[in-house]
Every structure is written in structure tokens, then in C-alpha cells.
Coordinates of C-alpha atoms (C1' of nucleotides) in Angstrom, one line a residue:
Chain S
M1 CA -0.1 -4.7 -0.7
P2 CA -2.9 -2.5 -1.9
E3 CA -1.4 -0.4 -4.7
G4 CA -3.2 2.1 -6.9
P5 CA -5.4 -0.5 -8.7
E6 CA -6.4 -2.1 -5.5
V7 CA -7.3 1.2 -3.9
E8 CA -9.3 2.3 -6.9
T9 CA -11.2 -1.1 -6.9
V10 CA -12.0 -0.5 -3.2
R11 CA -13.1 3.1 -4.0
R12 CA -15.4 2.0 -6.7
G13 CA -16.9 -0.6 -4.4
L14 CA -17.5 2.1 -1.8
L15 CA -19.3 4.5 -4.2
P16 CA -22.8 3.3 -3.2
V17 CA -22.3 4.9 0.2
V18 CA -21.9 8.4 -1.4
G19 CA -25.1 10.3 -0.5
T20 CA -25.8 8.4 2.6
K21 CA -26.0 9.9 6.0
I22 CA -24.0 8.6 8.9
L23 CA -26.2 7.6 11.8
E24 CA -23.7 6.0 14.0
V25 CA -19.9 6.1 14.4
K26 CA -17.6 3.9 16.4
V27 CA -13.8 4.2 16.7
A28 CA -11.7 1.5 18.2
D29 CA -9.7 2.3 21.3
H30 CA -6.3 2.0 19.7
K31 CA -3.4 4.3 20.4
K32 CA -3.0 5.3 16.8
Y33 CA -6.7 6.3 16.5
R34 CA -7.2 7.8 20.0
P35 CA -5.9 11.3 19.1
Q36 CA -8.5 11.5 16.2
R37 CA -11.3 9.7 18.0
A38 CA -13.4 12.6 18.9
E39 CA -13.1 14.2 15.4
I40 CA -14.1 10.9 13.7
E41 CA -17.0 10.4 16.1
A42 CA -18.1 14.0 15.2
L43 CA -19.0 12.7 11.8
E44 CA -22.2 11.3 13.2
G45 CA -25.1 13.1 11.4
T46 CA -23.0 14.1 8.4
T47 CA -23.5 13.0 4.8
I48 CA -20.8 11.3 2.8
T49 CA -20.6 13.5 -0.3
D50 CA -17.7 11.9 -2.3
I51 CA -14.8 9.5 -2.2
T52 CA -11.8 10.2 -4.4
R53 CA -8.5 8.6 -4.9
R54 CA -5.0 10.2 -5.1
G55 CA -2.3 7.6 -5.7
K56 CA -2.8 5.1 -2.9
F57 CA -4.7 7.5 -0.7
M58 CA -8.5 7.7 -0.6
V59 CA -10.2 10.9 0.5
F60 CA -13.7 10.8 2.0
Y61 CA -15.7 14.0 2.0
F62 CA -18.4 14.8 4.5
E63 CA -21.0 17.6 4.9
G64 CA -22.8 18.5 8.0
N65 CA -22.5 21.7 10.0
S66 CA -19.1 22.0 8.4
R67 CA -17.2 20.4 5.5
K68 CA -14.8 17.7 6.6
A69 CA -12.5 15.3 4.8
A70 CA -10.7 12.1 5.9
L71 CA -7.4 11.1 4.5
N72 CA -7.5 7.3 4.3
H73 CA -4.6 4.9 3.5
L74 CA -5.0 1.2 3.5
G75 CA -1.4 0.6 4.4
M76 CA -0.6 -3.0 3.9
T77 CA -3.6 -4.7 5.4
G78 CA -6.4 -2.1 5.4
V79 CA -9.8 -3.5 4.2
W80 CA -13.1 -1.7 3.9
Y81 CA -16.2 -3.9 4.2
H82 CA -19.6 -2.7 3.2
Y83 CA -22.4 -5.0 4.3
S84 CA -26.2 -5.0 4.0
D85 CA -28.2 -5.0 7.2
Q86 CA -29.2 -8.6 6.6
V87 CA -25.6 -9.9 6.2
W88 CA -24.5 -7.7 9.1
N89 CA -27.0 -9.3 11.4
E90 CA -25.9 -12.8 10.5
F91 CA -22.6 -12.2 12.3
D92 CA -22.5 -14.4 15.3
V93 CA -20.6 -11.8 17.4
P94 CA -20.8 -8.0 17.5
F95 CA -18.2 -6.5 15.3
E96 CA -16.5 -4.9 18.2
E97 CA -15.4 -8.4 19.2
Y98 CA -13.7 -9.0 15.9
P99 CA -10.0 -8.2 15.9
H100 CA -8.4 -5.1 14.3
W101 CA -11.5 -3.2 13.3
K102 CA -10.8 0.5 13.6
V103 CA -13.7 2.6 12.3
Y104 CA -17.4 1.8 11.9
F105 CA -20.1 3.8 10.2
G106 CA -23.8 2.8 10.4
L107 CA -25.5 4.4 7.4
D108 CA -29.1 5.6 6.9
D109 CA -29.6 3.2 4.0
N110 CA -29.4 0.4 6.5
T111 CA -25.9 -0.6 5.4
H112 CA -22.7 -0.9 7.5
L113 CA -19.2 0.3 6.7
L114 CA -16.3 -1.1 8.6
F115 CA -12.6 -0.3 8.3
V116 CA -10.4 -3.2 9.4
N117 CA -6.7 -2.5 9.7
T118 CA -4.8 -5.4 11.0
R119 CA -1.2 -4.2 11.0
T120 CA -2.3 -0.6 11.6
F121 CA -0.1 0.7 8.8
G122 CA -3.2 2.3 7.4
R123 CA -4.7 5.6 8.5
F124 CA -8.0 7.5 8.7
E125 CA -7.3 11.1 9.7
M126 CA -9.6 14.1 9.7
F127 CA -8.9 17.3 8.0
T128 CA -10.7 20.1 6.1
P129 CA -10.9 19.6 2.3
E130 CA -8.4 22.5 2.0
E131 CA -6.0 20.9 4.4
I132 CA -6.1 17.7 2.3
E133 CA -5.0 19.7 -0.8
E134 CA -2.1 21.2 1.2
H135 CA -1.1 17.9 2.8
K136 CA 2.4 16.9 2.0
S137 CA 1.4 13.4 1.0
I138 CA -1.1 14.7 -1.5
R139 CA 0.7 17.9 -2.7
T140 CA 3.9 16.0 -3.7
L141 CA 2.3 13.1 -5.6
G142 CA 3.8 12.3 -9.0
P143 CA 1.8 11.3 -12.1
D144 CA -0.7 8.6 -11.3
I145 CA -0.4 5.2 -13.1
L146 CA -4.2 5.0 -13.5
D147 CA -4.5 8.5 -14.9
D148 CA -6.0 8.4 -18.5
E149 CA -3.7 11.2 -19.3
F150 CA -0.5 10.0 -17.6
D151 CA 2.0 12.8 -17.8
T152 CA 5.0 11.0 -19.3
D153 CA 7.1 14.2 -19.6
E154 CA 6.6 14.9 -15.9
F155 CA 7.4 11.3 -15.1
V156 CA 10.6 11.4 -17.0
K157 CA 11.5 14.7 -15.4
R158 CA 10.9 13.3 -11.9
M159 CA 12.9 10.2 -12.6
L160 CA 15.9 12.2 -13.6
G161 CA 15.3 15.5 -11.8
R162 CA 17.1 15.1 -8.6
G163 CA 19.6 17.9 -9.1
K164 CA 23.2 17.0 -8.6
S165 CA 22.5 14.3 -6.0
R166 CA 23.0 10.7 -6.7
I167 CA 20.4 9.1 -8.9
K168 CA 18.4 6.3 -7.5
E169 CA 18.1 2.8 -8.9
V170 CA 15.0 2.6 -11.1
G171 CA 13.4 0.0 -8.8
K172 CA 13.6 2.4 -5.9
C173 CA 12.3 5.3 -8.0
L174 CA 9.1 3.4 -8.8
L175 CA 8.3 3.1 -5.0
D176 CA 8.7 6.8 -4.5
Y177 CA 5.3 8.3 -4.7
T178 CA 6.7 11.8 -5.4
I179 CA 8.1 10.3 -8.7
V180 CA 5.1 8.1 -9.7
A181 CA 1.9 7.6 -7.7
G182 CA -0.1 4.4 -7.4
C183 CA 2.8 2.0 -8.0
G184 CA 3.9 -0.4 -5.3
N185 CA 6.2 -3.3 -5.0
I186 CA 4.2 -5.7 -7.2
Y187 CA 3.6 -3.4 -10.2
K188 CA 7.1 -2.1 -9.9
S189 CA 8.4 -5.6 -10.7
E190 CA 5.7 -6.2 -13.4
S191 CA 6.2 -3.0 -15.3
L192 CA 10.0 -3.3 -15.2
F193 CA 9.7 -6.8 -16.6
L194 CA 7.5 -5.7 -19.5
A195 CA 9.8 -2.7 -20.2
K196 CA 12.8 -5.1 -20.1
I197 CA 14.6 -2.9 -17.6
N198 CA 16.7 -4.3 -14.7
P199 CA 15.5 -2.9 -11.4
F200 CA 19.0 -2.1 -10.3
T201 CA 19.7 0.2 -13.2
P202 CA 20.4 3.8 -12.0
A203 CA 17.6 5.9 -13.5
N204 CA 20.0 8.3 -15.3
Q205 CA 21.5 5.4 -17.2
L206 CA 18.2 4.8 -19.0
S207 CA 17.6 6.4 -22.4
E208 CA 14.7 8.7 -22.9
N209 CA 13.0 5.9 -25.0
Q210 CA 13.4 3.4 -22.1
L211 CA 11.9 5.8 -19.6
R212 CA 9.0 6.4 -22.0
E213 CA 8.6 2.7 -22.5
L214 CA 8.6 2.3 -18.7
A215 CA 5.8 4.9 -18.4
K216 CA 3.8 3.1 -21.0
R217 CA 4.2 -0.2 -19.2
L218 CA 3.3 1.3 -15.8
T219 CA 0.0 2.5 -17.1
E220 CA -0.6 -0.7 -19.0
V221 CA 0.0 -2.8 -15.9
G222 CA -2.1 -0.5 -13.7
K223 CA -5.1 -0.6 -16.0
K224 CA -4.9 -4.4 -16.4
A225 CA -4.7 -4.8 -12.6
L226 CA -7.8 -2.6 -12.3
R227 CA -9.6 -4.7 -14.8
F228 CA -8.7 -7.8 -12.7
Q229 CA -9.8 -5.9 -9.6
G230 CA -6.4 -6.0 -8.0
S231 CA -4.0 -8.6 -6.6
S232 CA -5.1 -10.6 -3.5
L233 CA -2.0 -12.2 -2.1
R234 CA -2.8 -12.0 1.5
D235 CA -5.0 -9.4 3.0
Y236 CA -6.4 -7.3 0.1
R237 CA -10.1 -7.8 -0.4
M238 CA -12.9 -6.0 -2.2
V239 CA -15.6 -4.4 -0.1
D240 CA -17.8 -7.5 -0.4
G241 CA -15.0 -9.7 0.8
Y242 CA -14.1 -11.2 -2.6
S243 CA -10.5 -11.5 -3.9
G244 CA -9.1 -9.8 -6.9
L245 CA -7.6 -11.9 -9.7
M246 CA -4.5 -10.0 -10.9
Q247 CA -2.2 -12.3 -8.9
N248 CA -2.7 -15.0 -11.6
E249 CA -1.3 -12.6 -14.2
F250 CA 2.2 -12.0 -12.7
N251 CA 5.2 -12.4 -14.9
A252 CA 7.8 -11.6 -12.2
Y253 CA 6.4 -10.7 -8.8
D254 CA 6.5 -13.6 -6.3
R255 CA 7.8 -16.0 -9.0
A256 CA 11.4 -16.5 -8.0
G257 CA 12.7 -19.7 -9.5
D258 CA 9.8 -20.0 -12.0
P259 CA 10.7 -19.9 -15.7
C260 CA 10.4 -16.6 -17.4
S261 CA 7.2 -16.5 -19.5
V262 CA 9.2 -15.2 -22.4
C263 CA 12.5 -17.0 -22.4
T264 CA 12.2 -19.7 -19.6
T265 CA 15.2 -18.4 -17.7
P266 CA 14.4 -18.7 -13.9
I267 CA 13.2 -15.5 -12.3
L268 CA 15.5 -14.0 -9.7
K269 CA 14.7 -12.3 -6.5
A270 CA 16.9 -9.9 -4.5
T271 CA 16.5 -7.3 -1.9
Q272 CA 16.5 -3.7 -3.0
G273 CA 16.1 -1.0 -0.5
D274 CA 14.6 -3.4 2.0
R275 CA 12.0 -4.5 -0.5
S276 CA 12.0 -7.6 -2.6
S277 CA 12.5 -7.2 -6.3
F278 CA 11.9 -9.9 -9.0
W279 CA 13.3 -9.9 -12.5
C280 CA 14.4 -12.1 -15.4
P281 CA 18.2 -11.9 -15.7
S282 CA 18.0 -12.7 -19.4
C283 CA 15.2 -10.4 -20.6
Q284 CA 16.2 -7.6 -18.2
D285 CA 19.9 -7.8 -18.7
N286 CA 20.6 -4.1 -19.6
F287 CA 22.4 -3.7 -16.3
V288 CA 24.7 -6.2 -14.5
I289 CA 25.0 -6.1 -10.7
S290 CA 28.7 -5.8 -9.8
Chain Y
dA1 C1' 17.9 18.9 0.2
dC2 C1' 18.1 14.4 -0.3
dG3 C1' 19.2 9.5 0.3
dA4 C1' 19.7 5.5 3.3
dG5 C1' 18.1 3.0 6.8
dA6 C1' 15.2 2.2 10.8
dT7 C1' 10.6 1.9 12.3
dC8 C1' 5.8 0.8 12.8
dC9 C1' 2.8 -3.9 13.3
dT10 C1' 1.0 -8.7 13.4
dG11 C1' -0.3 -12.9 10.7
dT12 C1' 1.9 -16.6 8.4
dC13 C1' 5.1 -20.0 7.6
dA14 C1' 9.6 -22.4 7.6
dG15 C1' 12.7 -24.7 10.5
dC16 C1' 14.1 -26.9 14.5
Chain D
dT1 C1' 3.4 -30.4 18.7
dG2 C1' 5.0 -26.0 19.9
dC3 C1' 8.2 -22.5 19.8
dT4 C1' 11.2 -19.1 17.5
dG5 C1' 12.6 -16.1 14.1
dA6 C1' 12.2 -14.4 9.5
dC7 C1' 9.4 -12.2 6.4
dA8 C1' 5.8 -9.3 4.2
dG9 C1' 5.9 -3.8 3.0
dG10 C1' 3.9 2.0 2.4
dA11 C1' 4.8 5.9 4.5
dT12 C1' 7.3 8.5 7.8
dC13 C1' 10.9 9.5 10.8
dT14 C1' 15.8 10.3 12.0
dC15 C1' 20.4 10.7 10.8
dG16 C1' 24.3 11.9 8.0

DNA sequence: ACGAGATCCTGTCAGC
DNA sequence: TGCTGACAGGATCTCG
């Protein structure tokens, strides 16, 4: 669920912890976190020096005896909570007794940082800052939909640049972070709706103008979602526990059967590459499913 | 080298 | 009411 705008909202919410020192670390005893447990626990005594975002990844930087970095992904259900000491102490049970928490940091400004990851699709893995730059997930990222200087030429190139191999449907392309970063299933459907492009169109059947229009809509949707602080459909929450409001702005996503906001034709839903896709068969009729 | 499909995981909800 | 199964989906893995 968290896509680029949600991750960026979370990142901005977490910025107050930059500059704080970690006094206490706890890592849940979970099989996916066990291999990294000691390395995460070794963050005790270090200072959080920065938190950046790359696509849907966040990178936490730490300085102590050595420089460390954590590659963090929220997956579908990852949530960071940042609580004051007062709120923290109002909990009726210790946080260790709540389900699905994975990483806890007690900070020297008397605040508490907790990473909750219900379906464990998310990750928090330790590296050096140099290893992060070389990491395949970071190195191969395409242009970011939240980038003020979104590289449209590069986007067009990546949409089409798959050599002689078969070209993917545009709906699948938008979920490939090596083509475009920060777009997920929701903003895929929303940007294709605004660009009036059917999600099942093979990318190489789109004109250069259509691809440029799609790039424009991707960044437009991304920035709007950021202004609305993301879409809270199920699990996504901001660091204070509040919901985003972008879910009220959808034209297509999760609106199967509802009238299209432009032409009133009912919105359709179909599975595309194991993911749901929503579109208006009238406005986005440039390609007919055979 | 790349695409398709399976896999990970658990809360929620529809249907019986 | 209570159970079962489908569903949600980002990244990564395997297979062809």
C-alpha cells in the first residue's frame, strides 16, 4: 500500500528524530529479523544523522564508531510510530506485548520510535552507506515520480528500452521500479486514468506524446498524493497514527462499478499480472482486450 | 537477459 | 455464530 507519496509522508514525519542519539534498541525475535538482530542492536549509542527516500525505500543513516545505514521498506503494512514519552507511557501494556512490532529505538530526546510490520513484507536491513548505493534495489531505480526534475526522456527510454524482447503492458511497466520509482498499484491506475491510457496497452503501442502525457500525470498524481499525505486504505498511517486523505480523491482505484467521474461509464476492474487494475472503458479505450 | 508466475504473510471480509 | 477461503500487494526468487 505505501507507495512513493506515503513513504515520503512518513519520512517527513520522522525527520524530527534526525540528530537524536539512540539510547536503547530492541529487535523482535522474528525469523526474518533474526539474522540482522545483532547488527541492529549495535546501533545503540549511535546518532541518527539523516533519513532519505529512494523510490519506496527509506534509508536511515547512523554515526557512531562507524558509519552505518539501514535500508528500510514498508512493504504493504509497515508503519513507523514516533511517540512522546508521555503518550508512550500511557500505553496499558509494554510495546513488546503488542503484535507485529519489529524494531524499537528509545531516543535521547525522550521520544520513542517503533517499526510495526504486520505482514513482514517490509524490511530493515543494515549496510554501510556505500553498500546502499551499490545495492541492486537502489542502483536500478528508474526516475522517481516525486522528483521535481522527473526525467521524462529516461522514463520514455525505460518504457520502451527492453531490447528485442516482448514489450510489457503499460500497467505492468508502472509497477516495475526499474522503469519508474515510487509508483504502486494505486497511482498506476490513477495516472493511467488521467492520461486516458488503457492499462493493457503494450507500452510500445503508445505514441511518444502519450508516454510524455503519462509521465506528466504520474508526477501530478504523486505530488497531489503527497499534499493529501497519502492514501489510507488499510494499514498505512502517518507517524502520529493519523490517516492520509488521498483515498477520497480516487478516480479509478477501488471504484469498480462506480460511474466514471468524467463520462459516468462504470469503472472496470480486472487482474493484470496478479494485481488489480481499474479503468474507465470509455475514457481509456485506446486499446481493446481481445 | 528478461518475462511470467509463485512466494512471502496475516488481517479482513464475503459466503455458507 | 463460526468456519473457510479469497483477497490485498512490493519485492524477490525460480524457472523457462
